[in-house]
Short mmCIF file of C-alpha atoms and ligand atoms in Angstrom, two decimals:
data_model
loop_
_atom_site.label_atom_id
_atom_site.label_comp_id
_atom_site.label_asym_id
_atom_site.label_seq_id
_atom_site.Cartn_x
_atom_site.Cartn_y
_atom_site.Cartn_z
CA MET A 1 -16.26 5.14 -2.97
CA ARG A 2 -13.53 4.26 -0.47
CA THR A 3 -11.54 1.01 -0.72
CA VAL A 4 -12.18 0.26 2.97
CA PHE A 5 -15.17 1.65 4.88
CA TRP A 6 -17.46 1.09 7.86
CA GLU A 7 -21.18 0.76 7.17
CA ASP A 8 -24.10 -0.88 9.02
CA ASN A 9 -21.79 -2.07 11.82
CA GLN A 10 -19.69 -3.97 9.30
CA LEU A 11 -16.35 -3.48 7.58
CA LYS A 12 -16.78 -3.31 3.82
CA MET A 13 -14.04 -3.55 1.22
CA ILE A 14 -13.69 -3.60 -2.54
CA ASP A 15 -12.62 -7.14 -3.52
CA GLN A 16 -9.32 -6.47 -5.32
CA ARG A 17 -8.78 -10.09 -6.35
CA ILE A 18 -11.39 -9.95 -9.08
CA LEU A 19 -10.90 -6.46 -10.49
CA PRO A 20 -11.10 -5.28 -13.23
CA GLY A 21 -13.43 -8.04 -14.42
CA ARG A 22 -15.90 -7.64 -11.58
CA PHE A 23 -16.51 -4.86 -9.04
CA GLU A 24 -17.80 -6.32 -5.79
CA ILE A 25 -17.99 -5.15 -2.19
CA VAL A 26 -17.41 -7.76 0.51
CA SER A 27 -18.58 -7.37 4.13
CA PHE A 28 -16.85 -8.52 7.31
CA ARG A 29 -18.29 -9.06 10.79
CA ASP A 30 -15.31 -10.56 12.66
CA HIS A 31 -11.60 -9.82 12.95
CA LYS A 32 -10.44 -13.31 11.93
CA SER A 33 -12.03 -13.03 8.50
CA VAL A 34 -10.45 -9.56 8.13
CA ALA A 35 -7.01 -11.08 8.88
CA GLN A 36 -7.70 -13.80 6.30
CA ALA A 37 -8.81 -11.19 3.73
CA ILE A 38 -5.52 -9.30 4.24
CA LYS A 39 -3.57 -12.57 3.74
CA ASP A 40 -5.56 -13.44 0.62
CA MET A 41 -5.21 -9.88 -0.73
CA VAL A 42 -8.91 -9.09 -0.95
CA VAL A 43 -7.45 -5.82 0.34
CA ARG A 44 -3.81 -4.93 -0.36
CA GLY A 45 -1.51 -1.93 -0.37
CA ALA A 46 0.16 -0.81 2.86
CA PRO A 47 -2.21 2.00 3.98
CA ALA A 48 -5.33 0.05 2.95
CA ILE A 49 -4.36 -2.99 5.00
CA GLY A 50 -3.54 -0.71 7.95
CA ALA A 51 -7.04 0.80 7.84
CA ALA A 52 -8.65 -2.63 7.33
CA ALA A 53 -6.82 -4.01 10.37
CA ALA A 54 -7.86 -0.99 12.47
CA PHE A 55 -11.51 -1.65 11.58
CA GLY A 56 -10.84 -5.37 12.21
CA LEU A 57 -9.96 -4.44 15.77
CA ALA A 58 -13.23 -2.51 16.06
CA LEU A 59 -15.04 -5.69 14.97
CA ALA A 60 -13.11 -7.62 17.63
CA GLY A 61 -14.50 -5.18 20.20
CA PHE A 62 -18.08 -5.94 19.19
CA GLU A 63 -17.38 -9.72 19.11
CA SER A 64 -16.89 -9.74 22.87
CA ALA A 65 -20.17 -9.22 24.72
CA SER A 66 -18.40 -8.94 28.08
CA SER A 67 -19.04 -5.87 30.24
CA SER A 68 -15.67 -6.40 31.94
CA THR A 69 -13.01 -3.97 30.72
CA SER A 70 -10.17 -6.39 31.39
CA ASP A 71 -11.91 -9.19 29.42
CA LEU A 72 -12.45 -6.82 26.52
CA LEU A 73 -8.83 -5.60 26.55
CA ALA A 74 -7.57 -9.20 26.64
CA HIS A 75 -9.73 -10.07 23.63
CA LEU A 76 -8.50 -6.97 21.75
CA GLN A 77 -4.91 -7.93 22.55
CA THR A 78 -5.38 -11.42 21.05
CA ALA A 79 -7.13 -9.95 18.00
CA SER A 80 -4.25 -7.46 17.54
CA ALA A 81 -1.74 -10.29 17.34
CA THR A 82 -3.89 -12.14 14.76
CA LEU A 83 -4.33 -9.04 12.61
CA LYS A 84 -0.65 -8.03 12.79
CA SER A 85 0.52 -11.47 11.71
CA ALA A 86 -1.54 -11.38 8.47
CA ARG A 87 1.28 -9.90 6.35
CA PRO A 88 4.80 -9.07 7.55
CA THR A 89 6.30 -6.36 5.33
CA ALA A 90 3.88 -3.40 5.40
CA VAL A 91 4.57 -1.60 8.66
CA ASN A 92 1.27 0.29 8.35
CA LEU A 93 -0.47 -2.87 9.54
CA ALA A 94 1.28 -2.95 12.93
CA TRP A 95 1.28 0.86 13.08
CA ALA A 96 -2.51 1.08 12.74
CA VAL A 97 -3.25 -1.81 15.13
CA ASP A 98 -0.86 -0.40 17.75
CA ARG A 99 -2.40 3.04 17.42
CA VAL A 100 -5.92 1.73 18.03
CA MET A 101 -4.74 -0.54 20.87
CA GLY A 102 -2.95 2.44 22.42
CA VAL A 103 -6.27 4.27 22.71
CA ALA A 104 -8.04 1.24 24.20
CA ALA A 105 -5.26 0.42 26.68
CA GLY A 106 -4.73 4.12 27.50
CA VAL A 107 -8.25 4.58 28.87
CA GLY A 108 -8.62 0.95 30.03
CA GLY A 109 -9.30 1.40 33.77
CA GLU A 110 -11.35 4.58 33.49
CA ARG A 111 -14.00 3.75 30.88
CA SER A 112 -16.70 1.12 30.56
CA ALA A 113 -16.33 -1.71 28.05
CA GLU A 114 -19.04 -0.07 25.94
CA GLU A 115 -17.13 3.21 25.81
CA ILE A 116 -13.91 1.43 24.86
CA ARG A 117 -15.68 -0.31 21.95
CA ARG A 118 -16.85 3.08 20.72
CA LEU A 119 -13.40 4.69 21.13
CA VAL A 120 -11.76 1.84 19.19
CA LEU A 121 -14.16 2.32 16.29
CA GLU A 122 -13.67 6.09 16.37
CA GLU A 123 -9.89 5.71 16.23
CA ALA A 124 -10.14 3.29 13.28
CA GLN A 125 -12.39 5.77 11.48
CA ARG A 126 -9.89 8.56 12.25
CA ILE A 127 -7.05 6.50 10.72
CA ALA A 128 -9.13 6.00 7.56
CA ASP A 129 -10.09 9.68 7.27
CA GLU A 130 -6.54 10.87 7.94
CA ASP A 131 -5.19 8.54 5.26
CA VAL A 132 -7.17 10.34 2.57
CA GLU A 133 -6.11 13.77 3.80
CA ILE A 134 -2.43 12.69 4.07
CA ASN A 135 -2.45 11.27 0.57
CA LYS A 136 -3.73 14.53 -0.87
CA ARG A 137 -1.01 16.47 0.95
CA MET A 138 1.63 14.07 -0.40
CA ALA A 139 0.19 14.44 -3.86
CA GLU A 140 0.52 18.25 -3.71
CA HIS A 141 4.21 17.93 -2.74
CA GLY A 142 4.94 15.20 -5.27
CA ALA A 143 3.16 16.82 -8.20
CA GLN A 144 5.77 19.58 -8.13
CA LEU A 145 8.30 16.99 -9.31
CA ILE A 146 6.31 16.26 -12.49
CA ASN A 147 6.76 18.49 -15.54
CA ASP A 148 4.23 19.05 -18.29
CA GLY A 149 4.81 16.34 -20.93
CA ASP A 150 6.58 13.83 -18.63
CA THR A 151 6.36 10.09 -19.17
CA VAL A 152 6.64 8.29 -15.83
CA ILE A 153 7.14 4.64 -14.98
CA HIS A 154 4.96 3.34 -12.15
CA HIS A 155 5.28 -0.03 -10.39
CA CYS A 156 2.54 -2.12 -8.73
CA ASN A 157 -0.66 -0.36 -7.64
CA THR A 158 -0.33 2.64 -5.34
CA GLY A 159 -3.64 4.30 -6.18
CA ALA A 160 -6.94 4.72 -4.37
CA LEU A 161 -7.15 0.93 -4.16
CA ALA A 162 -3.88 0.64 -2.21
CA THR A 163 -5.04 3.22 0.31
CA VAL A 164 -8.37 4.29 1.77
CA ASP A 165 -8.68 6.72 -1.14
CA TRP A 166 -6.60 8.83 -3.55
CA GLY A 167 -3.33 6.88 -3.37
CA THR A 168 0.38 7.54 -2.85
CA ALA A 169 2.57 7.45 -6.01
CA LEU A 170 -0.44 7.18 -8.29
CA GLY A 171 -2.02 9.99 -6.26
CA VAL A 172 0.94 12.20 -7.22
CA ILE A 173 0.42 11.38 -10.89
CA ARG A 174 -3.33 12.02 -10.54
CA MET A 175 -2.71 15.40 -8.89
CA ALA A 176 -0.32 16.45 -11.70
CA HIS A 177 -2.97 15.42 -14.22
CA GLU A 178 -5.66 17.40 -12.38
CA GLN A 179 -3.34 20.41 -12.35
CA GLY A 180 -3.47 20.28 -16.13
CA LYS A 181 -0.03 18.77 -16.76
CA ARG A 182 0.16 16.29 -19.59
CA VAL A 183 1.51 13.10 -18.05
CA HIS A 184 1.81 9.69 -19.66
CA VAL A 185 2.21 6.57 -17.52
CA LEU A 186 4.12 3.40 -18.39
CA VAL A 187 2.43 0.86 -16.13
CA ASP A 188 4.63 -2.04 -15.01
CA GLU A 189 2.33 -5.04 -15.14
CA THR A 190 3.90 -6.27 -11.84
CA ARG A 191 4.32 -10.01 -11.84
CA PRO A 192 3.08 -12.28 -10.42
CA ARG A 193 -0.21 -10.80 -9.15
CA LEU A 194 -0.43 -8.14 -11.85
CA GLN A 195 -1.44 -5.24 -9.62
CA GLY A 196 -0.24 -2.87 -12.38
CA ALA A 197 -1.99 -4.47 -15.34
CA ARG A 198 -5.21 -5.13 -13.40
CA LEU A 199 -5.59 -2.36 -10.82
CA THR A 200 -3.42 0.60 -11.87
CA ALA A 201 -4.64 0.40 -15.46
CA TRP A 202 -8.25 0.22 -14.17
CA GLU A 203 -7.76 3.33 -12.05
CA LEU A 204 -5.99 5.29 -14.81
CA GLU A 205 -8.90 4.55 -17.15
CA GLN A 206 -11.26 6.17 -14.67
CA TYR A 207 -9.07 9.25 -14.17
CA GLY A 208 -8.66 9.69 -17.93
CA ILE A 209 -4.86 9.58 -17.65
CA PRO A 210 -3.11 8.18 -20.74
CA TYR A 211 -1.12 5.02 -20.08
CA GLU A 212 0.41 1.95 -21.65
CA ILE A 213 1.04 -1.33 -19.85
CA ILE A 214 4.56 -2.72 -20.15
CA THR A 215 5.92 -6.00 -18.89
CA ASP A 216 8.24 -5.46 -15.93
CA ASN A 217 11.29 -6.39 -17.99
CA MET A 218 10.62 -3.62 -20.54
CA ALA A 219 11.29 -0.77 -18.09
CA GLY A 220 15.06 -0.84 -18.71
CA TYR A 221 14.49 -0.40 -22.45
CA PHE A 222 12.36 2.73 -21.98
CA LEU A 223 14.77 4.23 -19.44
CA LYS A 224 17.85 3.64 -21.61
CA ALA A 225 16.09 5.01 -24.69
CA GLY A 226 15.29 8.27 -22.85
CA LYS A 227 11.58 7.58 -23.15
CA ALA A 228 10.76 7.97 -19.45
CA GLN A 229 11.67 11.04 -17.39
CA LYS A 230 10.78 9.83 -13.89
CA CYS A 231 9.88 6.75 -11.83
CA PHE A 232 7.26 6.89 -9.06
CA VAL A 233 6.66 4.00 -6.66
CA GLY A 234 5.11 3.38 -3.24
CA SER A 235 6.59 1.63 -0.22
CA ASP A 236 5.50 -0.93 2.34
CA ARG A 237 8.23 0.00 4.80
CA THR A 238 11.03 2.52 4.57
CA ALA A 239 13.94 2.23 7.01
CA ALA A 240 15.53 5.16 8.89
CA ASN A 241 18.37 5.41 6.34
CA GLY A 242 16.01 5.66 3.33
CA ASP A 243 16.17 2.04 2.17
CA VAL A 244 12.76 1.41 0.59
CA ALA A 245 10.92 -1.93 0.70
CA ASN A 246 8.32 -2.16 -2.04
CA LYS A 247 6.72 -4.62 -4.44
CA ILE A 248 9.14 -7.12 -5.97
CA GLY A 249 10.79 -5.63 -9.05
CA THR A 250 11.14 -2.13 -7.60
CA TYR A 251 14.89 -2.65 -6.97
CA MET A 252 15.57 -3.58 -10.60
CA LEU A 253 13.58 -0.55 -11.75
CA ALA A 254 15.63 1.70 -9.43
CA LEU A 255 18.90 0.21 -10.73
CA ALA A 256 17.93 0.88 -14.33
CA ALA A 257 16.71 4.39 -13.46
CA CYS A 258 19.99 5.20 -11.67
CA ASP A 259 22.12 3.82 -14.52
CA ASN A 260 20.31 6.15 -16.91
CA GLY A 261 20.20 9.24 -14.67
CA VAL A 262 16.41 9.09 -14.33
CA PRO A 263 15.06 10.36 -10.97
CA PHE A 264 13.50 7.66 -8.78
CA TYR A 265 10.87 8.85 -6.29
CA PRO A 266 9.16 6.69 -3.64
CA VAL A 267 5.99 8.32 -2.28
CA VAL A 268 5.74 7.33 1.37
CA PRO A 269 3.39 8.48 4.13
CA THR A 270 5.17 8.84 7.48
CA SER A 271 3.13 5.87 8.77
CA THR A 272 5.23 3.74 6.38
CA ILE A 273 8.57 5.01 7.71
CA ASP A 274 9.99 2.71 10.37
CA LEU A 275 12.59 4.72 12.28
CA SER A 276 13.20 1.72 14.55
CA LEU A 277 15.00 -0.07 11.69
CA ALA A 278 18.43 1.39 10.89
CA HIS A 279 18.52 -0.10 7.38
CA GLY A 280 16.52 -2.11 4.90
CA ASP A 281 18.16 -5.50 5.53
CA LEU A 282 16.18 -5.56 8.79
CA ILE A 283 12.81 -5.33 7.02
CA PRO A 284 10.89 -8.65 7.08
CA ILE A 285 10.19 -9.75 3.52
CA GLU A 286 7.07 -11.77 2.72
CA GLU A 287 7.34 -14.93 0.64
CA ARG A 288 4.00 -16.08 -0.76
CA ASP A 289 2.58 -19.30 -2.16
CA PRO A 290 4.56 -20.47 -5.25
CA GLN A 291 1.21 -21.22 -6.88
CA GLU A 292 0.88 -17.48 -7.60
CA VAL A 293 3.88 -17.86 -9.92
CA LEU A 294 3.15 -21.35 -11.23
CA GLY A 295 -0.56 -20.83 -11.88
CA LEU A 296 0.08 -18.54 -14.85
CA GLU A 297 -1.59 -19.49 -18.13
CA PHE A 298 -0.58 -18.57 -21.67
CA MET A 299 -2.90 -19.09 -24.65
CA GLY A 300 -5.24 -20.97 -22.30
CA GLU A 301 -2.52 -23.43 -21.22
CA ARG A 302 -0.54 -23.69 -17.99
CA VAL A 303 2.92 -22.23 -18.67
CA THR A 304 5.11 -24.33 -16.39
CA PRO A 305 5.82 -28.08 -16.34
CA LYS A 306 3.54 -30.05 -14.00
CA ASN A 307 6.18 -30.60 -11.31
CA ALA A 308 7.88 -27.20 -11.58
CA LYS A 309 8.93 -25.47 -8.37
CA ALA A 310 9.03 -21.72 -7.88
CA ARG A 311 9.90 -18.95 -5.42
CA ASN A 312 7.50 -16.11 -4.78
CA ILE A 313 9.25 -13.25 -2.99
CA ALA A 314 6.69 -10.46 -2.64
CA PHE A 315 8.92 -7.44 -1.88
CA ASP A 316 12.47 -6.20 -2.36
CA VAL A 317 14.54 -3.43 -0.82
CA THR A 318 15.89 -0.56 -2.90
CA PRO A 319 19.00 0.88 -1.25
CA ALA A 320 18.83 4.58 -0.37
CA ARG A 321 21.74 5.37 -2.74
CA LEU A 322 19.38 4.68 -5.69
CA VAL A 323 16.64 6.96 -4.33
CA THR A 324 16.55 10.57 -5.56
CA ALA A 325 14.07 11.84 -2.96
CA ILE A 326 11.20 10.53 -0.83
CA VAL A 327 7.84 12.31 -0.98
CA THR A 328 5.98 12.44 2.36
CA GLU A 329 2.93 14.38 3.55
CA ASN A 330 5.34 16.69 5.37
CA GLY A 331 7.36 17.58 2.29
CA VAL A 332 9.96 16.06 -0.04
CA ALA A 333 12.88 14.47 1.84
CA TYR A 334 16.31 14.53 0.18
CA PRO A 335 19.54 12.72 1.15
CA PRO A 336 20.96 12.32 3.70
CA PHE A 337 17.77 10.48 4.59
CA GLU A 338 18.85 9.75 8.19
CA THR A 339 18.17 13.39 8.99
CA SER A 340 15.47 14.30 6.45
CA LEU A 341 13.22 11.29 7.24
CA ARG A 342 13.58 11.83 10.97
CA LYS A 343 12.51 15.42 10.44
CA ALA A 344 9.56 14.34 8.27
CA VAL A 345 8.35 11.88 10.92
CA LEU A 346 9.20 13.65 14.19
CA GLY A 347 9.39 17.25 13.03
CA LYS A 348 13.01 17.57 14.29
O1 MRU B 401 1.41 -6.94 -2.29
P1 MRU B 401 0.71 -5.62 -2.35
O2 MRU B 401 -0.15 -5.47 -3.56
O3 MRU B 401 0.00 -5.31 -1.06
O4 MRU B 401 1.88 -4.57 -2.49
C1 MRU B 401 1.59 -3.20 -2.55
C2 MRU B 401 2.77 -2.38 -2.84
O5 MRU B 401 3.86 -2.86 -2.98
C3 MRU B 401 2.58 -0.89 -2.85
O6 MRU B 401 3.54 -0.29 -3.67
C4 MRU B 401 2.73 -0.35 -1.42
O7 MRU B 401 1.81 -0.96 -0.56
C5 MRU B 401 2.60 1.11 -1.30
S1 MRU B 401 1.22 1.79 -2.12
C6 MRU B 401 0.25 2.64 -1.16
#
């Protein structure tokens, strides 16, 4: 089953807030509730939220009953802004919405409102289908970097759940496993929302890939002790120079990997590469509700004092100098990333 899919004129998504305890599908009929679901992380992971927003725009099309093309386009424009503002860091969100809007605006004057609604839905469906195909191509390229017997450290969740299906970094690990390589995964639990402990571990169980969960602050120990041969992570936005924004904690993992000579590989579809940003300091970084940090319980008790304050930075930027290579669907890009990423995205 896909993480995000269109069925019975509705957008349906796996509710990732309650996994692995419960597996539930939630349905959406309007774009505003899709934007809210992205904010609340019912759906999360850069490519998955891109596809969800694209389908959200299709829902916006059906919300407006108007037969006037200009009324419909105006409504889609407003819905685009709402969907794009749901989360700031993952560029796939704006990329997918802009791509769908481009189709609608491109044919605007020539087609009826009904035809535009259909074209918008078709483009959203194309984005979802392409995501799966792209992930499998990335996985083929990335699996070549994994040797039989490797132990790899993985951060956050980059699997089928973070995409429409198959996954990015976890997709690489899954492909290596399916090729018959023995691969063991050290799963960073990924504080504070525990995407590793909850979602990555759940996926690895289903693929039959051996893993152990570690707390985020254990990664340095395993790297220094020579007990991990590679690190694989995803990205929410990668700048033109190869600076990689990803889930908070990725930068510290990359520092420890570099200090110990362990290769560090982000797995990044070209839809996540933002060539308009020269470097990673320009990437907008999401800060979420401190309650996600403060709400933690230990032995059934709240951990923090009643009036404690907290910060909840959701992403960090790993500088390109700590990155060994970036896996894309168009091949593995090596430094200097200014040229190799441009070639991966534009073909020149
Ligand atoms: O806050 P999340 O769970 O949406 O963050 C997800 C990540 O950081 C992933 O590593 C990233 O989206 C790339 S995975 C396809």
